[in-house]
Structures are given as structure tokens and as C-alpha cells.
PDB file of C-alpha atoms and ligand atoms in Angstrom:
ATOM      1  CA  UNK A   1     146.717  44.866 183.454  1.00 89.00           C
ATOM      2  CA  UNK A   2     149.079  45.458 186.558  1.00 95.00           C
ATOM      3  CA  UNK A   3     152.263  43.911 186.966  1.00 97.00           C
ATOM      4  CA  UNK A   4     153.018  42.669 190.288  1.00 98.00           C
ATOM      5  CA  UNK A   5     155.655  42.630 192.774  1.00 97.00           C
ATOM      6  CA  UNK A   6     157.322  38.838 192.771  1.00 98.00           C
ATOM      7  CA  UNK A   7     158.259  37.620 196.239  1.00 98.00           C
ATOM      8  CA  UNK A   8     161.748  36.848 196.400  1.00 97.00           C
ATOM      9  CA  UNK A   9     162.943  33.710 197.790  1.00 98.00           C
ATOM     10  CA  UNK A  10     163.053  33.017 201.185  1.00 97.00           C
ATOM     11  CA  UNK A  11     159.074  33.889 201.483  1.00 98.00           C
ATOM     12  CA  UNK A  12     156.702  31.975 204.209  1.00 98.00           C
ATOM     13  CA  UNK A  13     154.374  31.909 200.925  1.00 98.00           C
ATOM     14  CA  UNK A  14     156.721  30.603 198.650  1.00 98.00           C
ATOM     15  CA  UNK A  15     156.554  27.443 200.479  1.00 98.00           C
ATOM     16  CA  UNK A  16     152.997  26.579 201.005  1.00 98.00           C
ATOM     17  CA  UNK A  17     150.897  24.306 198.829  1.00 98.00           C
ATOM     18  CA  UNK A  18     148.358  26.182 196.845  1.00 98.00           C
ATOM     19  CA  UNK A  19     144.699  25.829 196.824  1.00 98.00           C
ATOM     20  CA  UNK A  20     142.875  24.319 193.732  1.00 98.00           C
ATOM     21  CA  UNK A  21     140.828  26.990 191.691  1.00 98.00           C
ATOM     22  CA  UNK A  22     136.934  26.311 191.932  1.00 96.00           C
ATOM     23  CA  UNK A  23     135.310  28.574 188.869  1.00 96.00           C
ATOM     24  CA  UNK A  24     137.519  30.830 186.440  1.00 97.00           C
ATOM     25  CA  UNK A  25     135.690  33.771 187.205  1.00 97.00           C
ATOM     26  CA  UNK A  26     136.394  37.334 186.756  1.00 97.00           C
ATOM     27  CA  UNK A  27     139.157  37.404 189.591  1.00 97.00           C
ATOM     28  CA  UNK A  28     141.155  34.553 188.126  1.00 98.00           C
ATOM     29  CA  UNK A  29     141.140  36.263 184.934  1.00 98.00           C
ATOM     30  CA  UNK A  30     142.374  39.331 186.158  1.00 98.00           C
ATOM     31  CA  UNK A  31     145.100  37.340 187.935  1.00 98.00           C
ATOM     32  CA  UNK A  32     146.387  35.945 185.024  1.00 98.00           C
ATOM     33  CA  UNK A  33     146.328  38.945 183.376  1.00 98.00           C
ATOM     34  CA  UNK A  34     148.222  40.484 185.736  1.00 98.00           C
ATOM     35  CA  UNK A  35     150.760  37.424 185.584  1.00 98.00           C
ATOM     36  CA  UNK A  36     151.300  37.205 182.529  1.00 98.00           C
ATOM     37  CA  UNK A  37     151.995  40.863 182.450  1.00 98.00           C
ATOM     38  CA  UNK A  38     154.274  40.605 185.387  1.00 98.00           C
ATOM     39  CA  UNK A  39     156.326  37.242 183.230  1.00 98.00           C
ATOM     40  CA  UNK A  40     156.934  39.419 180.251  1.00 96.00           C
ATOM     41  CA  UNK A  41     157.623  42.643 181.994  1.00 97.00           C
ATOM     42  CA  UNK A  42     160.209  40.459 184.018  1.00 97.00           C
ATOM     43  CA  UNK A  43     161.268  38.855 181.655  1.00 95.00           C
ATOM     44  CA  UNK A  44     160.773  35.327 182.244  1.00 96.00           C
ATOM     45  CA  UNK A  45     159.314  32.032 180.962  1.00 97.00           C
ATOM     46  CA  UNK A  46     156.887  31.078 183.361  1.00 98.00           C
ATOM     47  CA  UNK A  47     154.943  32.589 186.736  1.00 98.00           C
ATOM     48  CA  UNK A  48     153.701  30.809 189.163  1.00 99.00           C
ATOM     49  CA  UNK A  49     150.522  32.664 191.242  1.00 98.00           C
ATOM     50  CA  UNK A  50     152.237  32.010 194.691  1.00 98.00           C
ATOM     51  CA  UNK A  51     155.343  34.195 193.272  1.00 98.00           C
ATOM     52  CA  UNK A  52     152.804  37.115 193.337  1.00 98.00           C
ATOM     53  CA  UNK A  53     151.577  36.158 196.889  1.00 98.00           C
ATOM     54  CA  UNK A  54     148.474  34.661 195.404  1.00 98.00           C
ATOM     55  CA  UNK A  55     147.732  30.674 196.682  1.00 98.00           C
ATOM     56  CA  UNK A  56     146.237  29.216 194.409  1.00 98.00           C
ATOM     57  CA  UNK A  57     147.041  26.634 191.786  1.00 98.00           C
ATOM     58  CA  UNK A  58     147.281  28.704 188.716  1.00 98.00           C
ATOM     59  CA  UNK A  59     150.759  29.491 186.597  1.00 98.00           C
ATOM     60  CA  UNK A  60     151.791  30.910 183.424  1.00 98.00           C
ATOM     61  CA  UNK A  61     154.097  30.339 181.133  1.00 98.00           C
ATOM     62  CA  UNK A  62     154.924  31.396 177.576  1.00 97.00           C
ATOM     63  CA  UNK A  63     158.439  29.619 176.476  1.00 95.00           C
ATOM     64  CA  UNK A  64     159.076  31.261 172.576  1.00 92.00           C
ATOM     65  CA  UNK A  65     162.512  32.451 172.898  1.00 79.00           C
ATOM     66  CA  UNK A  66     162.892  33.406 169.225  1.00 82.00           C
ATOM     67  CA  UNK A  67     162.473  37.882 169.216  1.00 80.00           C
ATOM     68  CA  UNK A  68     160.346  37.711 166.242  1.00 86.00           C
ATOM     69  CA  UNK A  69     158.514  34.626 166.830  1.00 89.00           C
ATOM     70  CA  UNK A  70     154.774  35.357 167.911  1.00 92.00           C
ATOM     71  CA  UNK A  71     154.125  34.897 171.863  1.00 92.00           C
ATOM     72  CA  UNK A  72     152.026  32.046 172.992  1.00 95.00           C
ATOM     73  CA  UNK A  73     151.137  33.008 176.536  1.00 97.00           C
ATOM     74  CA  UNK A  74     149.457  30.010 178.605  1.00 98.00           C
ATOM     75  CA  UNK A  75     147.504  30.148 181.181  1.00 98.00           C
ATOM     76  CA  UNK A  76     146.867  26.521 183.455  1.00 98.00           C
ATOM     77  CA  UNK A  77     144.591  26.510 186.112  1.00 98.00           C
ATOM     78  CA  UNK A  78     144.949  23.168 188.671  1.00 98.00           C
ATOM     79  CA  UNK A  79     147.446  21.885 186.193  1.00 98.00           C
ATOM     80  CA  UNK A  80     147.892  18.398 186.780  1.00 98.00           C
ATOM     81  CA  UNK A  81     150.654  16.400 185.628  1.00 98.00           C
ATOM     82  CA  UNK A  82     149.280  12.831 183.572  1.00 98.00           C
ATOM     83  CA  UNK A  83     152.105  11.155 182.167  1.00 98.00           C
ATOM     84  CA  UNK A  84     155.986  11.653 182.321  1.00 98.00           C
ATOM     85  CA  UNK A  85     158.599  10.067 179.881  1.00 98.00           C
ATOM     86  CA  UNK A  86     161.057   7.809 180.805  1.00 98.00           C
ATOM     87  CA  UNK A  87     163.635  10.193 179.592  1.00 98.00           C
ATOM     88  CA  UNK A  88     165.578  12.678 180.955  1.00 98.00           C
ATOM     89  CA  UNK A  89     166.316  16.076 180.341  1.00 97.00           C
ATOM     90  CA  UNK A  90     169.043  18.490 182.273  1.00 98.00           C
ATOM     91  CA  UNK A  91     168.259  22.356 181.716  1.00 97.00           C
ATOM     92  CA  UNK A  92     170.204  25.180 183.980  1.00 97.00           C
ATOM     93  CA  UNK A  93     167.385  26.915 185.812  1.00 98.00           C
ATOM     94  CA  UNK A  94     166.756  29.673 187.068  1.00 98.00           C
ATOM     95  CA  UNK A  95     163.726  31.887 188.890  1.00 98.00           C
ATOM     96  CA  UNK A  96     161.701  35.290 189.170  1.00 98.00           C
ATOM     97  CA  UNK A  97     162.078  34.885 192.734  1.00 98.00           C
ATOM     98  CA  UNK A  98     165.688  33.534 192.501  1.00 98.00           C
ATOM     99  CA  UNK A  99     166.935  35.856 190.868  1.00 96.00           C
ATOM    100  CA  UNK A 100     170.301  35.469 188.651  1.00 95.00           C
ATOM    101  CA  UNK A 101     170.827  32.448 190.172  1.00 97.00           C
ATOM    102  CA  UNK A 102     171.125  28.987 187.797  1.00 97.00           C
ATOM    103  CA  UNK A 103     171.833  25.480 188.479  1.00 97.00           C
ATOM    104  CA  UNK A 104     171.395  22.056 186.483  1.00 97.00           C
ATOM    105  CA  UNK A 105     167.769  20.241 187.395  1.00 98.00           C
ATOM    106  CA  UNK A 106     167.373  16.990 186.075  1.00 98.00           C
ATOM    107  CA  UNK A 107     163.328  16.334 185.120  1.00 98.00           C
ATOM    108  CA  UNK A 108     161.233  14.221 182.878  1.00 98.00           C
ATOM    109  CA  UNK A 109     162.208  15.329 179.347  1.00 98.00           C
ATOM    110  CA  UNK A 110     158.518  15.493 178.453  1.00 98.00           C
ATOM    111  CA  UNK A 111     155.352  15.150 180.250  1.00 98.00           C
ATOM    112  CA  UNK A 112     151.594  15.376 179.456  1.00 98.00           C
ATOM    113  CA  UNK A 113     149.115  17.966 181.608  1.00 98.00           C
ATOM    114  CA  UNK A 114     145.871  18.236 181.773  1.00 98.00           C
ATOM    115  CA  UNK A 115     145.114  21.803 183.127  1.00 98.00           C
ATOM    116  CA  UNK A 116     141.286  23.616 183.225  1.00 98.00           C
ATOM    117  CA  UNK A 117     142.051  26.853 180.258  1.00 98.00           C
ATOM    118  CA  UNK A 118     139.924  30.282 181.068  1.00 97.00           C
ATOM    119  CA  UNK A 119     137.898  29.124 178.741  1.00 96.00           C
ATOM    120  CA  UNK A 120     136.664  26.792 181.728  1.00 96.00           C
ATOM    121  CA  UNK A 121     137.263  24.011 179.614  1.00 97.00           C
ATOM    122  CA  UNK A 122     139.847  21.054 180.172  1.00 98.00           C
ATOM    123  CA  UNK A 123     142.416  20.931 178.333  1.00 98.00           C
ATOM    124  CA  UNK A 124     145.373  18.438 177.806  1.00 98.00           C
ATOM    125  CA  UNK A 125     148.650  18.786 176.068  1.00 98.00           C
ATOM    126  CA  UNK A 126     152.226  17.125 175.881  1.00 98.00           C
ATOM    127  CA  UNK A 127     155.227  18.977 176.450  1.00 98.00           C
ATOM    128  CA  UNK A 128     158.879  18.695 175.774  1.00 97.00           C
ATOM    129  CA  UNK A 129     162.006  20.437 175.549  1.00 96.00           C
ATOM    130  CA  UNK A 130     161.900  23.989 177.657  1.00 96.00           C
ATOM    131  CA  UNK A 131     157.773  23.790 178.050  1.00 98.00           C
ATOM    132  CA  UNK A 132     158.164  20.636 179.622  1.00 98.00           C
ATOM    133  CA  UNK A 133     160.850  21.622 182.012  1.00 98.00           C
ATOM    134  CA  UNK A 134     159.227  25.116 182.391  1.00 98.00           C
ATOM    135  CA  UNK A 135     155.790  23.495 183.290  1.00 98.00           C
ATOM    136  CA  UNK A 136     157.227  21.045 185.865  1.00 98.00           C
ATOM    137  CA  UNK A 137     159.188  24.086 187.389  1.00 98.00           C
ATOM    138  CA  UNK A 138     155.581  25.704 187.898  1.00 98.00           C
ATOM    139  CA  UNK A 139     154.120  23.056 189.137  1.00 98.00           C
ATOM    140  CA  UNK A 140     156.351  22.818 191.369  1.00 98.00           C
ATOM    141  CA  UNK A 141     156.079  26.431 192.802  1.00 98.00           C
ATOM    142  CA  UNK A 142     151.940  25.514 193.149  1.00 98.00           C
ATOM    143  CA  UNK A 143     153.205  22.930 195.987  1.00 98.00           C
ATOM    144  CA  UNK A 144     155.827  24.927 197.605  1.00 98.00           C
ATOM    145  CA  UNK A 145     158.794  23.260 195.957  1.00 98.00           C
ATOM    146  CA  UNK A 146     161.554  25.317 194.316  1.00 98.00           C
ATOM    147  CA  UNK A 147     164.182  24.575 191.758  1.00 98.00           C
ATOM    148  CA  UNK A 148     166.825  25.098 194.459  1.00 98.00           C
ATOM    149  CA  UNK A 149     165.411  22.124 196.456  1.00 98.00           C
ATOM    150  CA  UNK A 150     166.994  19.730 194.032  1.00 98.00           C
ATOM    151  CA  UNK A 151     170.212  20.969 194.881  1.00 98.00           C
ATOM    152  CA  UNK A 152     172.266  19.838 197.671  1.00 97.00           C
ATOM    153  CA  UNK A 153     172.482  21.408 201.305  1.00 97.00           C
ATOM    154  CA  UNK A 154     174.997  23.790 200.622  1.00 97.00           C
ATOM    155  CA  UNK A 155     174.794  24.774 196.946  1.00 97.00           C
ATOM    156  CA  UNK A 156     171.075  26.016 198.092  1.00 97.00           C
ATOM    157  CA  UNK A 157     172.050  27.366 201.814  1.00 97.00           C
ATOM    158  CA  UNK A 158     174.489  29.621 199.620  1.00 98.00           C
ATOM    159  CA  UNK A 159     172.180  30.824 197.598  1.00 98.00           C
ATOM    160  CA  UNK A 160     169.263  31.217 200.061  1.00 98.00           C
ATOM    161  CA  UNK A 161     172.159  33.405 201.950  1.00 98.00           C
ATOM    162  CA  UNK A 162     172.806  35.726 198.534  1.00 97.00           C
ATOM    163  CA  UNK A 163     169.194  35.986 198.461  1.00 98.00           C
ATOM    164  CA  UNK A 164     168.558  37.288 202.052  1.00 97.00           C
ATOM    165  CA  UNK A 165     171.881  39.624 201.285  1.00 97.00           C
ATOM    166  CA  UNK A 166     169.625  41.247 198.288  1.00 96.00           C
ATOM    167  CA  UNK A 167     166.476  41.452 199.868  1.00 95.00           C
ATOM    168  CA  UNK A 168     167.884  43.432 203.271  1.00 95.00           C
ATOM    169  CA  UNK A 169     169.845  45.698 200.183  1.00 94.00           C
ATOM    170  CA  UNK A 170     166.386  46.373 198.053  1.00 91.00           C
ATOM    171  CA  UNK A 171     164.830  47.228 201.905  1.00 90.00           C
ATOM    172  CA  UNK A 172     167.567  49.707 202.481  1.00 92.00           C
ATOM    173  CA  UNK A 173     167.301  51.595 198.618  1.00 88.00           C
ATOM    174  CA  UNK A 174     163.886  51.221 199.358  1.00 82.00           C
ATOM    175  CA  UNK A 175     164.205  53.296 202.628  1.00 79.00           C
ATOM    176  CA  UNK A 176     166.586  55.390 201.465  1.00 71.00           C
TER     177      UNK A 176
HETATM  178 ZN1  LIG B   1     160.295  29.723 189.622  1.00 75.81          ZN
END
């Protein structure tokens, strides 16, 4: 297992839509290896491939916050989203590739996905609380969307500024 660099936001390839997976072959499960890896080593909840430069529509997440609980790392390949609830839920976000930055998101409080497993199998599952707003967070990244673009104009032109700020520092210590 590697871990990988994440791009940091603003990327060209944090913006794109991601192409569907076709067969979970020996490549795809190196990739999620590698990402979920890269999530723990972070740390973070969830990973979405494009945050490793990878496009195509595969993300992790793992969302056991207890320190002794057991991990439960998952791994959804063209996750697709098959029912939402009518309810809401507000969580402060945040992002690998935004990083220590939060704001409030509003989403579904739970949805349903079905998603093809490594086990090249579909699979289908409801989620609420944090996997629900984790998954739809991931999602998102597979069609270029990132928590930030919920936000208003200036809320996320202030932070897309702090982020180019720490990207042109970690290119300097980099140099240096
Ligand atoms: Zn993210």
C-alpha cells in the first residue's frame, strides 16, 4: 500500500466529472488500497479518487470515530445515489484537499446507494447520520463539486484565497 499525495484545492482535476469504472480489476484494487491508506494516514473520513488525481468514480470512506471501535473501511465503485429522505441534516465540513477549513452544509439526512463492492458485486445500503453526509460529500467530489460550492461567493473566494496562500508556501518549503 502507498499513500498518496491529495491535490489541494484549487486543482483543474478537482473539478472534472469522473469516469464510471468498467471491471474492478487489479488496478482498481490497488487504488483503493492506496486510498484508503492515504484516508487513514490523513486522517480523514472519506477519499474521493479525483483527490489523488485519479478520474474515476470510485471513493472511500470509513466514518467510526470511536478510538477503540473496529474500522469499517468502504470502498464504492460508481456509487449511485437511489433514494434521499425528506429530512435534513446540517454537519460542519470539512476536506483532505481543504484543508482546516469547515463550514455548515445542509444535505439529505439519510440516503440509500447502490455502489458495485470489489467483490464486483452490487451492493446497496442506507445511510444516515455522518455516513450519509460523508457519502454525499464523495459523491460529490466524483462530479467535480466541492463542499465549498454550497457556500456563498465570498465565504468560498476567501477560502479558495487561504488555499492558494498554502499551496505557493508548501512550493517554497518544498524548494527550499
Ligand atoms: Zn472532500
Amino acid at each position: 500500500m502507498t499513500i498518496r499525495p491529495i491535490l489541494i484545492h484549487p486543482d483543474p482535476r478537482l473539478k472534472k466529472l469522473c469516469e464510471p469504472v468498467a471491471t474492478v480489476d487489479a488496478d482498481i484494487r490497488r487504488l483503493a488500497d492506496d486510498m484508503l491508506a492515504t484516508m487513514y494516514d490523513a486522517p480523514g473520513v472519506g477519499l474521493a479518487a479525483p483527490q489523488v488525481g485519479v478520474m474515476r468514480r470510485v471513493f472511500v470512506m470509513d466514518c467510526v470515530k470511536e478510538k477503540d471501535a473496529a474500522p469499517a473501511p468502504m470502498v464504492l465503485i460508481n456509487p449511485e445515489i437511489t433514494w434521499t429522505s425528506e429530512d435534513l441534516n446540517t454537519y460542519e465540513e470539512g476536506c483532505l484537499s481543504i484543508p482546516e477549513q469547515y463550514a455548515e452544509v445542509t444535505r439529505p439526512a439519510e440516503v440509500r446507494m447502490r455502489w458495485l463492492g470489489l467483490d464486483g458485486q452490487m451492493h446497496e445500503e442506507q445511510f444516515d447520520g455522518l455516513w450519509a453526509t460523508c457519502a454525499q460529500h464523495e459523491l460529490d467530489h466524483l462530479n467535480g463539486k466541492l463542499f465549498i460550492d454550497y457556500l456563498g461567493p465570498l465565504k468560498r473566494q476567501m477560502i479558495t484565497r487561504k488555499m492558494e496562500k498554502l499551496k505557493r508556501e508548501r512550493a517554497r518549503t518544498a524548494q527550499a
